[in-house]
Coordinates of C-alpha atoms in Angstrom, one line a residue:
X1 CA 50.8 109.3 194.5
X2 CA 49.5 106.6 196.9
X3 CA 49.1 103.4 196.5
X4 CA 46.4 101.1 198.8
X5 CA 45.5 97.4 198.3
X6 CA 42.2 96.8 200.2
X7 CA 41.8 93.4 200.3
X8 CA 37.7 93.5 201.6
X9 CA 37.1 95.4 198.8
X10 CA 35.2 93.1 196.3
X11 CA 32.3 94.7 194.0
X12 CA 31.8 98.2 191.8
X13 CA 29.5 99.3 195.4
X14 CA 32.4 99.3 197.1
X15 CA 34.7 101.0 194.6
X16 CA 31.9 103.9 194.9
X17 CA 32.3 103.9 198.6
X18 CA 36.3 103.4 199.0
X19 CA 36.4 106.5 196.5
X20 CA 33.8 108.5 198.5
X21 CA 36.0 108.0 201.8
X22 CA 38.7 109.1 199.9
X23 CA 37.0 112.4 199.1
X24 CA 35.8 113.4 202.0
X25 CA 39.2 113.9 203.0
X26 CA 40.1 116.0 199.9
X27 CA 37.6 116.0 197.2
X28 CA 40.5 117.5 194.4
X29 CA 41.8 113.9 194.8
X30 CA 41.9 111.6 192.0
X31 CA 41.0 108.2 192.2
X32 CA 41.8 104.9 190.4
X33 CA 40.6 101.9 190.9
X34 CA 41.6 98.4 189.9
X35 CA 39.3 96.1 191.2
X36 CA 40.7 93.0 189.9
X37 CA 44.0 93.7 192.0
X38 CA 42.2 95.5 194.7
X39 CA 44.8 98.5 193.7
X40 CA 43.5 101.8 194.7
X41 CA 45.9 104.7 193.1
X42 CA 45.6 108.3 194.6
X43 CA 46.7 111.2 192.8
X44 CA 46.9 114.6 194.7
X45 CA 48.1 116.3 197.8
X46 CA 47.1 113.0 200.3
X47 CA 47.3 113.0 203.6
X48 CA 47.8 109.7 204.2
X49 CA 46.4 109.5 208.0
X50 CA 43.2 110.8 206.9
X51 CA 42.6 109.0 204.2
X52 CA 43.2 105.8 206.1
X53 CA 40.6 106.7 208.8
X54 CA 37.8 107.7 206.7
X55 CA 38.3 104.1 204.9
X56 CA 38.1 103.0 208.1
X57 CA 35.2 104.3 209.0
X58 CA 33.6 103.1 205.8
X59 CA 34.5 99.7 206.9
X60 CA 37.2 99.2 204.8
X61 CA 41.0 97.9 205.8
X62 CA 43.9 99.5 203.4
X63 CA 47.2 98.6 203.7
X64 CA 49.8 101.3 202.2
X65 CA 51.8 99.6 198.9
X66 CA 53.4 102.8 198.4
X67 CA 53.8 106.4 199.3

C-alpha cells in the first residue's frame, strides 16, 4: 500500500481528480480517500514514480507518508 498526503487537495472535485491521476497509471488500483486528513491510501501493484507524475500533471503536490 501507499500512503500520500496532498496537502492542495481541498474539495470532493479534487478527490475525483487525484483518483483519476491515479488511474491512469494503473486503473486495477484502489483508491481511498480521506479528505479531512488529506490521506490518500493506494492499494495495488503502484509504481510509485508514476503515480507521483500524473498527480503532477493534474496539479497536485503529494508527498509519500509511506511505502
Amino acid at each position: 500500500m501507499l500512503e500520500l498526503i496532498i496537502e492542495d487537495m481541498t474539495c470532493g472535485h479534487c478527490s475525483g481528480m487525484v483518483t483519476k491521476a491515479v488511474q491512469k497509471v494503473d486503473a486495477s488500483l484502489v483508491v481511498d480517500i480521506d479528505l479531512s486528513t488529506k490521506i490518500v491510501r493506494i492499494c495495488g501493484n503502484t509504481d510509485t514514480a508514476s503515480i507521483l507524475q500524473q498527480l503532477d500533471i493534474a496539479g497536485y503536490t503529494a508527498q509519500v507518508v509511506t511505502e
